[in-house]
Amino acid sequence: RRPRLILLEGEAGAGKTRLAEEFIRYAAGQRALILGGRCFEFGETLPYQPIADALRPALPQAAAALAPVWLVELARLLPELRELRPDLPPPPPADGAAARQRLFAAVARFLQTLADGRQTVLLFLDDLHWADVATLDLLHFLVRQMAERPALFLGAFRPEETVSPHPLTTLRRGLSRNHLAKVVTLPSLPESV
């Protein structure tokens, strides 16, 4: 088993995003489907925002390939899906853990559909140190659900922003115990003279 989540750790300006871009360029050359999103530092968090941003470019594929039951749930995260599929029924009431489980399952089914076409899916999330708990919970779920599929999750974060009990630290530890995550630490840049 190979790690399914690679986390690039380094201080601001250490080259995490640049390294990720080079890897993404290589993966694209190998015909991987590249999906990417970025976390932002907001006063209030926007749950799932970086994952929603990453999925948007592949929405036409989802609209054509997924069953309506999954599309209805996915439309909670990506309302523009209803423009592609105006025939979708209204969603069931969204409350509590069951609604969250349905949403997580729909996102996983979406990625599985993309990967089942024998195309490797690479999902890159930058600045994970600013991710909200809901986004990290969904990422954790997706890494586990996609463990047997041709998929790789790549993330970048600043260690100084993730002091324990940061939720990214919890995610990293949990997935590392099961050999599903690996942290690649970039060295600090030398101070200029």
Steps between C-alpha positions, in 0.01 A plus 500: 500500500625841406406820676195660342554841660831676455541809716766755410609672818708817504521857616350781295709545185674162529375388158210269590268633232777507240591137574133404481466680165796305358349173622163598352667579169661155503170330593316685224763374255413149619134573416380545857187703557607800707260661746613782724377733769646742751407581858478864595533684827152637561346655808238228476566164342319379190447126547626285212595806289837368371355160411203661324741718301701191406195307378344778289700438178384137492129576555396418142648151544313457829172622352528240224627206705345507846159374601249769603513395867868601513454809285231633734743477793790638297285799403500605867872564462490614137163667432600576140453127436126572483565715192649195328225270628180703552307171519644411841244454776519726804741383769376326813522703820861553605547455869766350719738213451288315243501799263874540543552130429293526180700802385833328572383185318390708198840673473676163533274348234580794272877444536459124466312551174784714368762245611302201369566624150853368567622856523704592804344785694731745677329739740724781629400723791730790578533680833335224703603678820200730434254218432193474719420184696219399262735512199763293680236248607390463138862466386556228762190315378605529135854373558359190671226444240739535208776282649453229238440730203750677272490821701749715684437793731768766531497779755730778612513665840710711735602313815512817709124543434405146607606478861317221683200464542458635146258274304760448224734346760222261601432408136868445428552278804189292434583431136870446567419223749331313215780581254264714293689827547859614469648836593779643286679777688667771296806651666492858617649753264833643616493857618658730246817674608 
